[in-house]
Amino acid sequence: MRWRHWTRLNDPRAGLRWRRAGLVARAFRPAGPAAQSSTPVRRGISGPRGWQALIPVLLCLAFGACATARPPRAGATPSDRPPHALANRLTALLETTAAEPALWTVFVRSLDTGDVLFDHRGDRLVMPASTMKIVTLAVSAERLGWNYRFETRLLSAAPVVDGVLRGDLIVRGSGDPTINSDARRAVPAFDAWASTLLEAGITAIDGRVIGDDDLVEDAAPGYGWSWDDLPYGYATPGGALQHRDNVALLTVHPGSVASEPVVIDIDVELLAIGAHVVNRVETVSPNGETELTLKRMPDGDLEVLGTVPANAAPVYRTASVQNPTVFFVRDLKQALTARGINVSGDAVDLDEVDATVIDDDLRLLATHWSPPLSVIAHTLMGVSQNLYAETLLRTLDQQRRPRTAAAGRGIIREVLASWGVDSSRVIVADGSGLSRYNYVTARTLVDVLERMHDDPRHATPFRATLPVAARSGTLETRLTGTAAAGNVHAKTGSMSNVSALSGYVTSADGEALAFAVLANNFAGAAGPILGIIDRLVDEFASSTRSDSGR
């Protein structure tokens, strides 16, 4: 039997809000997900197990706990109140034909009073998709701080003789995902390094460019990622050395007439994304559809299949890079050469060379610092950048060498537990939400949002990262012309058979609310489900205290 106690949040409004860390006997609840129900399974004290129900009372009498511990406020959950107008409207939406195919979980809480305005299966574990990034970013902010930066260094033990570095140039990474990010063919960070070397009098390198990626575990897909996601840029693996978002840009040029061959250009060396690109795209009639699919073959080849209309504009797709370190150092060598610094040796991963050639007495030639986490987080949440989320997951355990995703998952569980989040209400598989092994409850997402809102260190920077309805990021084209427009700050989540939205909204009479809406297990297009989600959120924005029964 496990005991808990009531604890008050460390917060200026602590007298208004109490979080259950529990003085509740587990004997009242069955094991497993059913334990999340607030309804006791035993009400009497008959039988030998029934006497366990008296233990909290005896403890109160013995230690005075009942005199100091304060229960949650009456009326804090909708189940304690008669149905009200808002709940009726929300329930009606969830019972429409459009909503019927999905498994829904919805949870809404006032951040001003702690009242739960609506709870529809709020403790049901479901797949969160990219709303998982709320958890990843919150824990990263708590553990690393908003000023955290990634460092990448150029090092060498070789002497410089007559302008020539007589040995290897080593680039040592810590996982910075922003280097040359979204720069297409430009490599501004590498150009800056070239300028630094030239200023130091280095005009040639008589050696190799070696990528030292040992601070972070070897690049690999996230735990539980689907095989059919892996060829695409949004599922690229991460590591200690990353640039240009670890993606290769594919440009598909249709033929001028139907059946004319399609040409595919790629902007990186083939080795960086796999062995070869296999072109199985056909040109169809001018009124045909553009349908392109990428497949990663067992031998590493990237297969591109589908159709493009004749004489149409080029079509662009991003493909994942399988060896980010090789991708990084080859582009670095090319950038140095373009600036007039000749490199005689190859660009290689440290794993490909004898590690004994790396002298311990390395000297620093140049350093690149990433923007702070507060800036990185805007891209992470605004465009839902999976690579950034996976990088943060691997960065959480600063003591481990190498840093790993498994250690990051442990840190997330540890921090959530310190916040009083029930470990049975979240299953962490990755940092981005792309894995279908992630499970979370709507209540847990709201708990994390509330934690960020209530902490003065996090409230403003965290909220600023979230897309704004009808204004920015993944919400730019949603909820236009509604009470939620410009009001809702929330993270979207979307993958096959999953749609979600979770964040903050201000009600019609100025009450701050946190909400989570998640839909799983629906077939077909997501459009109707997104429509229901948006209507629910518009109801939150239009609500008042009176129509929520308060």
XYZ file of C-alpha atoms in Angstrom:
550
model
C 0.000 0.000 0.000
C 1.332 3.419 -0.953
C 0.541 6.672 0.831
C 0.483 10.191 -0.448
C -0.194 13.557 1.078
C -1.743 16.812 0.001
C 0.838 19.439 -0.938
C 0.386 23.046 -1.841
C 1.931 24.484 -4.980
C 4.823 26.858 -4.376
C 3.034 29.749 -6.023
C 1.680 33.164 -4.972
C -1.833 31.836 -5.475
C -1.085 28.658 -3.545
C -4.034 29.238 -1.276
C -6.285 28.922 -4.327
C -4.863 25.734 -5.762
C -3.998 22.351 -4.307
C -2.349 19.574 -6.246
C -2.818 15.992 -5.187
C 0.453 14.236 -4.643
C -2.179 11.945 -2.579
C -2.746 10.814 1.182
C -4.982 8.288 -0.526
C -4.839 4.579 0.130
C -4.195 2.636 -3.060
C -6.630 0.045 -1.671
C -9.434 2.330 -2.818
C -8.454 1.933 -6.462
C -7.663 -0.947 -8.796
C -4.239 -1.118 -10.406
C -3.626 0.171 -13.914
C -5.353 2.952 -15.874
C -8.579 2.499 -13.922
C -6.684 3.828 -10.919
C -6.923 7.279 -12.478
C -10.660 7.427 -11.832
C -11.717 9.739 -9.041
C -14.486 7.322 -7.984
C -13.548 4.903 -5.149
C -14.231 1.253 -5.841
C -14.942 0.552 -2.142
C -17.094 2.705 0.071
C -17.610 0.542 3.195
C -15.174 -0.919 5.715
C -16.525 -4.458 5.859
C -14.064 -7.296 5.273
C -10.351 -7.438 6.038
C -9.405 -5.068 3.178
C -12.047 -2.593 4.239
C -10.100 -1.795 7.434
C -7.370 -0.321 5.223
C -9.723 2.563 4.545
C -9.444 3.608 8.212
C -5.676 4.008 8.112
C -5.670 7.621 6.734
C -8.129 8.587 9.496
C -5.957 6.996 12.183
C -2.899 8.784 10.804
C -4.764 12.075 10.919
C -5.679 11.503 14.570
C -2.170 10.409 15.495
C -0.180 13.110 13.746
C -2.621 15.953 13.298
C -2.356 15.708 9.515
C -6.017 16.507 9.060
C -5.555 19.780 10.887
C -2.840 21.021 8.515
C -3.638 19.314 5.232
C -6.298 20.991 3.162
C -8.490 19.120 0.669
C -9.192 20.418 -2.823
C -11.871 23.049 -3.074
C -15.419 21.836 -3.392
C -16.738 22.192 -6.910
C -13.288 21.827 -8.498
C -14.482 19.169 -10.925
C -17.464 19.283 -13.266
C -18.741 15.961 -11.932
C -19.509 17.701 -8.617
C -21.784 20.216 -10.320
C -24.948 19.873 -12.381
C -24.502 20.033 -16.172
C -23.967 23.583 -17.400
C -24.278 25.364 -20.722
C -20.621 25.103 -21.744
C -20.408 21.403 -20.911
C -23.611 20.763 -22.836
C -22.265 22.539 -25.925
C -18.934 20.730 -25.785
C -20.577 17.348 -25.247
C -22.907 17.989 -28.172
C -19.919 18.651 -30.442
C -18.265 15.406 -29.360
C -21.464 13.518 -30.177
C -21.795 14.825 -33.747
C -21.453 12.546 -36.751
C -18.141 14.187 -37.682
C -16.671 13.493 -34.237
C -18.045 9.986 -33.836
C -15.220 8.043 -35.585
C -12.550 9.267 -33.142
C -11.566 8.474 -29.574
C -11.657 11.866 -27.853
C -10.039 13.136 -24.687
C -10.593 16.751 -23.606
C -9.531 18.576 -20.465
C -9.908 22.287 -19.620
C -8.795 23.996 -16.409
C -8.916 27.581 -15.178
C -5.450 28.926 -14.452
C -6.997 31.618 -12.264
C -8.994 29.407 -9.895
C -7.913 25.825 -10.584
C -11.502 24.849 -11.485
C -11.877 22.095 -14.071
C -14.335 23.428 -16.645
C -14.614 20.254 -18.708
C -13.262 16.737 -18.405
C -14.064 14.216 -21.115
C -11.916 11.127 -20.548
C -9.157 13.443 -19.354
C -7.215 10.562 -17.800
C -7.314 8.310 -20.876
C -3.878 7.563 -22.333
C -3.723 8.492 -26.023
C -1.074 9.283 -28.634
C -0.200 12.991 -28.466
C 1.606 13.420 -31.815
C 3.528 16.716 -31.728
C 1.821 18.004 -28.593
C 4.484 15.819 -26.959
C 6.816 18.743 -27.683
C 5.053 20.638 -24.874
C 6.495 18.126 -22.410
C 9.932 18.059 -24.051
C 10.298 21.834 -24.101
C 8.958 22.302 -20.572
C 11.431 19.798 -19.132
C 14.277 21.248 -21.237
C 13.545 24.744 -19.938
C 13.478 23.448 -16.369
C 16.626 21.349 -16.691
C 18.791 23.375 -19.101
C 17.416 26.902 -18.732
C 16.276 29.328 -21.425
C 19.835 30.633 -21.911
C 21.307 27.217 -22.743
C 23.461 27.196 -25.896
C 25.153 24.439 -27.892
C 28.892 24.749 -28.558
C 30.750 23.478 -31.645
C 34.543 23.812 -31.790
C 37.282 23.661 -34.415
C 40.416 22.075 -32.943
C 43.844 20.921 -34.015
C 47.105 19.742 -32.493
C 49.022 20.428 -35.704
C 51.439 23.325 -36.142
C 50.949 26.066 -38.702
C 53.959 26.408 -40.998
C 54.025 29.059 -43.718
C 50.233 29.334 -43.623
C 49.675 25.564 -43.804
C 48.060 23.592 -40.962
C 50.328 20.525 -40.960
C 47.758 17.995 -39.750
C 44.098 17.261 -39.219
C 41.358 19.781 -38.527
C 38.864 18.413 -36.007
C 35.322 19.681 -35.566
C 33.796 18.617 -32.240
C 30.037 18.919 -31.829
C 27.554 18.864 -28.972
C 24.363 18.528 -31.020
C 23.661 22.091 -32.200
C 20.663 21.663 -34.551
C 20.745 25.263 -35.800
C 24.002 25.296 -37.789
C 23.200 26.499 -41.323
C 19.571 25.715 -40.533
C 17.156 26.312 -43.387
C 20.009 27.860 -45.369
C 19.510 25.787 -48.515
C 22.849 25.897 -50.327
C 24.310 28.630 -48.111
C 26.554 27.647 -45.199
C 26.989 30.839 -43.133
C 28.506 29.091 -40.103
C 31.123 27.368 -42.259
C 31.906 30.648 -44.036
C 32.465 32.273 -40.638
C 34.891 29.495 -39.680
C 36.751 29.954 -42.954
C 37.104 33.665 -42.203
C 38.456 32.880 -38.724
C 41.061 30.474 -40.133
C 42.133 32.960 -42.790
C 42.470 35.679 -40.151
C 44.712 33.286 -38.198
C 46.932 32.974 -41.263
C 45.783 29.467 -42.265
C 45.459 29.227 -46.048
C 45.745 25.443 -46.467
C 45.256 22.234 -44.478
C 47.667 19.359 -45.046
C 45.410 16.787 -43.423
C 41.829 15.677 -43.046
C 38.645 17.259 -41.761
C 37.526 14.904 -38.965
C 34.088 14.997 -37.371
C 34.171 14.192 -33.639
C 30.596 13.246 -32.747
C 31.335 11.157 -29.665
C 29.600 13.459 -27.159
C 26.199 12.226 -28.390
C 25.124 8.670 -29.202
C 25.321 7.613 -32.853
C 22.635 8.991 -35.137
C 19.557 6.785 -35.224
C 15.799 7.176 -35.743
C 13.659 7.908 -32.715
C 12.365 4.984 -30.659
C 9.260 3.553 -32.305
C 9.365 5.657 -35.481
C 7.447 4.098 -38.357
C 9.452 2.607 -41.209
C 7.545 4.601 -43.838
C 8.438 7.913 -42.116
C 12.189 7.348 -42.172
C 13.007 8.573 -45.729
C 11.467 11.991 -45.148
C 13.178 15.101 -43.830
C 10.876 15.325 -40.818
C 12.242 11.960 -39.591
C 15.950 12.600 -40.021
C 18.233 11.180 -37.315
C 20.251 13.525 -35.118
C 23.715 13.458 -33.612
C 26.499 15.632 -32.239
C 27.231 17.237 -35.620
C 24.245 18.563 -37.534
C 23.733 21.171 -40.221
C 21.065 22.266 -42.690
C 18.515 20.411 -40.562
C 20.116 17.089 -41.624
C 18.059 17.034 -44.811
C 18.787 16.755 -48.518
C 16.680 18.764 -50.940
C 15.221 16.816 -53.857
C 14.049 18.789 -56.900
C 11.749 16.855 -59.229
C 11.565 18.274 -62.775
C 8.554 17.025 -64.791
C 8.869 16.290 -68.478
C 7.358 18.724 -70.973
C 4.844 16.121 -72.167
C 3.296 12.974 -70.712
C 5.663 9.974 -70.529
C 8.766 12.150 -70.929
C 11.390 11.191 -68.320
C 11.448 12.996 -65.002
C 14.750 14.439 -63.770
C 15.565 14.487 -60.035
C 18.298 16.788 -58.745
C 19.776 16.393 -55.291
C 21.831 19.014 -53.480
C 24.135 16.761 -51.450
C 26.463 13.862 -52.143
C 24.577 10.592 -52.455
C 26.570 8.938 -49.681
C 25.128 11.370 -47.144
C 21.527 10.269 -47.736
C 22.038 6.654 -48.752
C 23.667 4.854 -51.640
C 21.653 5.944 -54.687
C 18.448 7.712 -55.657
C 16.177 5.419 -57.663
C 13.854 7.484 -59.875
C 10.441 5.875 -60.411
C 8.485 9.076 -61.046
C 6.398 9.403 -64.220
C 5.235 12.467 -66.125
C 1.453 12.381 -66.641
C -0.974 14.650 -68.505
C -0.957 18.372 -67.596
C -4.195 17.993 -65.618
C -2.834 15.054 -63.609
C -1.999 14.992 -59.904
C 1.320 15.454 -58.120
C 1.826 12.387 -55.961
C 5.305 11.656 -54.647
C 6.388 8.994 -52.161
C 9.858 8.372 -50.743
C 10.980 4.910 -49.679
C 14.184 3.862 -47.970
C 15.249 0.497 -49.308
C 16.990 -2.156 -47.151
C 20.296 -1.511 -48.972
C 20.100 2.224 -48.199
C 18.891 3.365 -51.604
C 16.305 6.155 -51.663
C 13.428 5.328 -53.994
C 11.233 8.157 -55.307
C 7.881 7.053 -56.739
C 4.799 8.784 -58.098
C 3.543 11.141 -60.777
C 3.948 14.801 -61.738
C 1.932 16.759 -64.342
C 3.629 17.559 -67.645
C 5.214 20.991 -68.005
C 4.516 21.845 -64.357
C 6.833 23.738 -62.022
C 9.505 21.727 -60.210
C 8.377 19.890 -57.070
C 10.504 19.907 -53.911
C 10.825 17.293 -51.203
C 13.267 16.877 -48.315
C 14.916 13.542 -47.594
C 16.553 12.463 -44.356
C 20.340 12.293 -44.147
C 21.487 8.948 -42.771
C 24.968 9.999 -41.642
C 24.800 13.575 -40.324
C 28.499 13.621 -39.398
C 29.678 12.758 -42.908
C 27.165 15.256 -44.300
C 28.581 17.926 -41.981
C 32.316 17.442 -42.577
C 32.023 17.039 -46.350
C 30.112 20.287 -46.644
C 32.609 21.952 -44.292
C 35.528 20.836 -46.458
C 33.721 22.104 -49.548
C 33.047 25.476 -47.883
C 36.700 25.861 -46.849
C 37.849 25.044 -50.365
C 35.398 27.570 -51.814
C 36.988 30.246 -49.604
C 40.483 29.386 -50.852
C 41.580 27.050 -48.038
C 42.759 23.895 -49.780
C 42.289 20.634 -47.829
C 44.513 17.770 -48.957
C 42.835 14.950 -47.013
C 39.354 13.446 -46.867
C 36.403 14.556 -44.775
C 35.634 11.663 -42.409
C 33.812 10.581 -39.267
C 36.079 10.042 -36.249
C 34.782 6.463 -36.163
C 36.540 5.847 -39.496
C 40.019 6.758 -38.261
C 42.429 5.571 -35.600
C 41.392 7.496 -32.499
C 45.024 7.586 -31.347
C 45.727 10.203 -34.012
C 43.637 12.636 -31.950
C 46.131 14.343 -29.666
C 44.923 15.237 -26.189
C 46.776 18.530 -26.495
C 44.332 20.110 -28.920
C 44.172 23.863 -29.258
C 41.044 25.818 -30.032
C 40.903 27.496 -33.440
C 37.278 28.645 -33.561
C 33.989 28.283 -31.705
C 30.395 28.478 -32.862
C 27.607 29.044 -30.327
C 23.982 28.331 -31.076
C 21.216 30.798 -30.254
C 19.804 30.314 -26.735
C 17.074 27.787 -26.048
C 14.551 30.637 -25.899
C 15.204 31.272 -29.616
C 15.597 27.618 -30.628
C 12.219 26.907 -29.019
C 10.420 29.307 -31.372
C 11.395 27.124 -34.335
C 10.811 23.916 -32.385
C 7.211 24.835 -31.583
C 6.382 27.202 -34.430
C 7.049 24.808 -37.310
C 7.049 21.656 -35.149
C 10.715 20.835 -35.828
C 11.201 17.184 -34.897
C 15.002 17.316 -35.118
C 15.151 20.078 -32.513
C 12.949 18.100 -30.134
C 15.019 14.928 -30.494
C 18.204 16.937 -29.982
C 16.859 18.392 -26.737
C 15.876 14.921 -25.538
C 19.473 13.733 -25.991
C 20.827 16.870 -24.319
C 18.884 16.652 -21.050
C 21.374 14.486 -19.163
C 24.443 16.721 -19.144
C 26.484 14.290 -17.029
C 26.263 11.251 -19.305
C 28.857 10.430 -21.978
C 27.642 9.838 -24.569
C 24.372 11.686 -24.150
C 21.477 9.411 -25.074
C 17.766 9.492 -25.769
C 17.229 6.831 -23.111
C 18.851 9.065 -20.491
C 16.694 11.951 -21.697
C 13.551 9.900 -21.224
C 14.665 9.219 -17.671
C 15.159 12.935 -17.019
C 11.660 13.698 -18.339
C 10.138 11.128 -15.990
C 12.199 12.494 -13.098
C 11.187 16.129 -13.678
C 7.516 15.287 -14.208
C 7.515 13.314 -10.960
C 9.022 16.304 -9.143
C 6.091 18.352 -10.474
C 3.601 15.870 -9.042
C 2.621 14.367 -12.400
C 1.452 10.774 -12.022
C 3.931 8.555 -13.903
C 1.075 6.299 -15.008
C -0.315 9.188 -17.071
C 2.597 9.565 -19.484
C 4.729 7.161 -21.520
C 7.738 8.821 -23.153
C 9.203 7.246 -26.290
C 10.768 10.226 -28.069
C 10.978 13.991 -27.803
C 9.046 15.022 -30.897
C 5.874 12.945 -30.741
C 6.561 11.167 -34.040
C 6.691 7.797 -32.286
C 3.436 5.929 -31.912
C 4.777 4.569 -28.623
C 4.195 7.912 -26.879
C 1.112 8.061 -24.669
C -0.129 10.910 -22.522
C -3.368 12.091 -20.961
C -5.051 15.412 -21.641
C -4.851 16.146 -17.914
C -1.074 15.671 -17.967
C -0.628 18.153 -20.815
C -2.716 20.689 -18.904
C -0.696 20.005 -15.735
C 2.520 20.807 -17.629
C 1.004 23.927 -19.200
C -0.139 25.067 -15.771
C 3.321 24.457 -14.336
C 4.884 26.659 -17.026
C 2.231 29.350 -16.529
C 2.681 29.472 -12.753
C 6.485 29.633 -12.765
C 7.769 33.195 -13.344
C 10.964 31.784 -14.880
C 8.999 30.044 -17.605
C 5.638 31.751 -18.084
C 6.581 34.408 -20.652
C 9.268 32.583 -22.694
C 7.251 29.365 -22.873
C 4.032 31.030 -24.004
C 5.969 33.034 -26.604
C 7.079 29.828 -28.355
C 3.537 28.642 -29.092
C 1.828 29.266 -32.450
C -0.989 31.816 -32.312
C -4.373 31.020 -33.855
C -4.876 32.733 -37.239
C -1.502 34.470 -36.827
C 1.588 32.275 -36.816
C 3.241 28.890 -37.147
C 1.160 25.772 -37.633
C -1.969 27.690 -36.536
C -1.577 30.522 -39.044
C -4.493 29.415 -41.229
C -6.706 27.952 -38.503
C -9.449 29.517 -36.362
C -9.622 32.658 -38.497
C -12.641 34.845 -37.811
C -13.350 33.214 -34.436
C -13.040 34.263 -30.808
C -9.891 32.123 -30.721
C -8.097 34.140 -33.435
C -5.114 35.963 -31.957
C -6.155 34.573 -28.577
C -5.209 30.894 -28.549
C -1.510 30.073 -28.068
C -1.212 26.336 -28.632
C 0.789 23.432 -30.031
C -0.671 21.343 -32.804
C -0.223 17.600 -33.182
C -0.832 15.638 -36.350
C 0.032 12.239 -37.768
C -1.936 9.411 -39.336
C -5.146 8.851 -37.337
C -4.112 11.400 -34.675
C -4.955 15.104 -34.318
C -4.404 17.260 -31.249
C -4.237 20.819 -29.978
C -3.099 21.941 -26.534
C -2.266 25.314 -25.047
C -3.667 28.509 -23.565
C -6.794 30.562 -24.253
C -8.466 33.519 -22.571
C -12.240 33.234 -22.126
C -14.750 35.922 -23.078
C -14.670 37.397 -19.575
C -10.883 37.347 -19.260
C -10.260 34.055 -17.489
C -6.980 32.304 -18.333
C -7.540 28.671 -19.328
C -5.272 25.761 -20.219
C -6.675 23.033 -22.441
C -5.833 19.824 -24.255
C -7.917 18.245 -27.015
C -6.726 14.963 -28.522
C -8.406 12.713 -31.093
C -7.106 9.212 -31.869
C -8.138 6.150 -33.853
C -10.133 7.814 -36.627
C -10.051 6.620 -40.218
C -9.900 8.777 -43.321
C -8.982 12.419 -43.720
C -8.236 14.570 -40.691
C -10.209 17.573 -41.984
C -13.507 16.848 -40.187
C -11.663 16.066 -36.946
C -9.695 19.320 -37.149
C -12.998 21.107 -37.657
C -14.353 19.667 -34.407
C -11.154 20.567 -32.538
C -11.362 24.149 -33.763
C -15.023 24.431 -32.785
C -14.248 23.114 -29.300
C -11.448 25.632 -28.857
C -13.663 28.450 -30.136
C -16.157 27.464 -27.434
C -13.408 27.755 -24.814
C -12.593 31.245 -26.076
C -16.267 32.273 -26.118
C -17.092 30.892 -22.674
C -17.866 32.854 -19.518
C -17.822 31.923 -15.861
C -21.614 31.916 -15.749
C -22.110 29.479 -18.615
C -19.576 27.116 -17.028
C -21.725 26.935 -13.911
C -19.604 29.145 -11.648
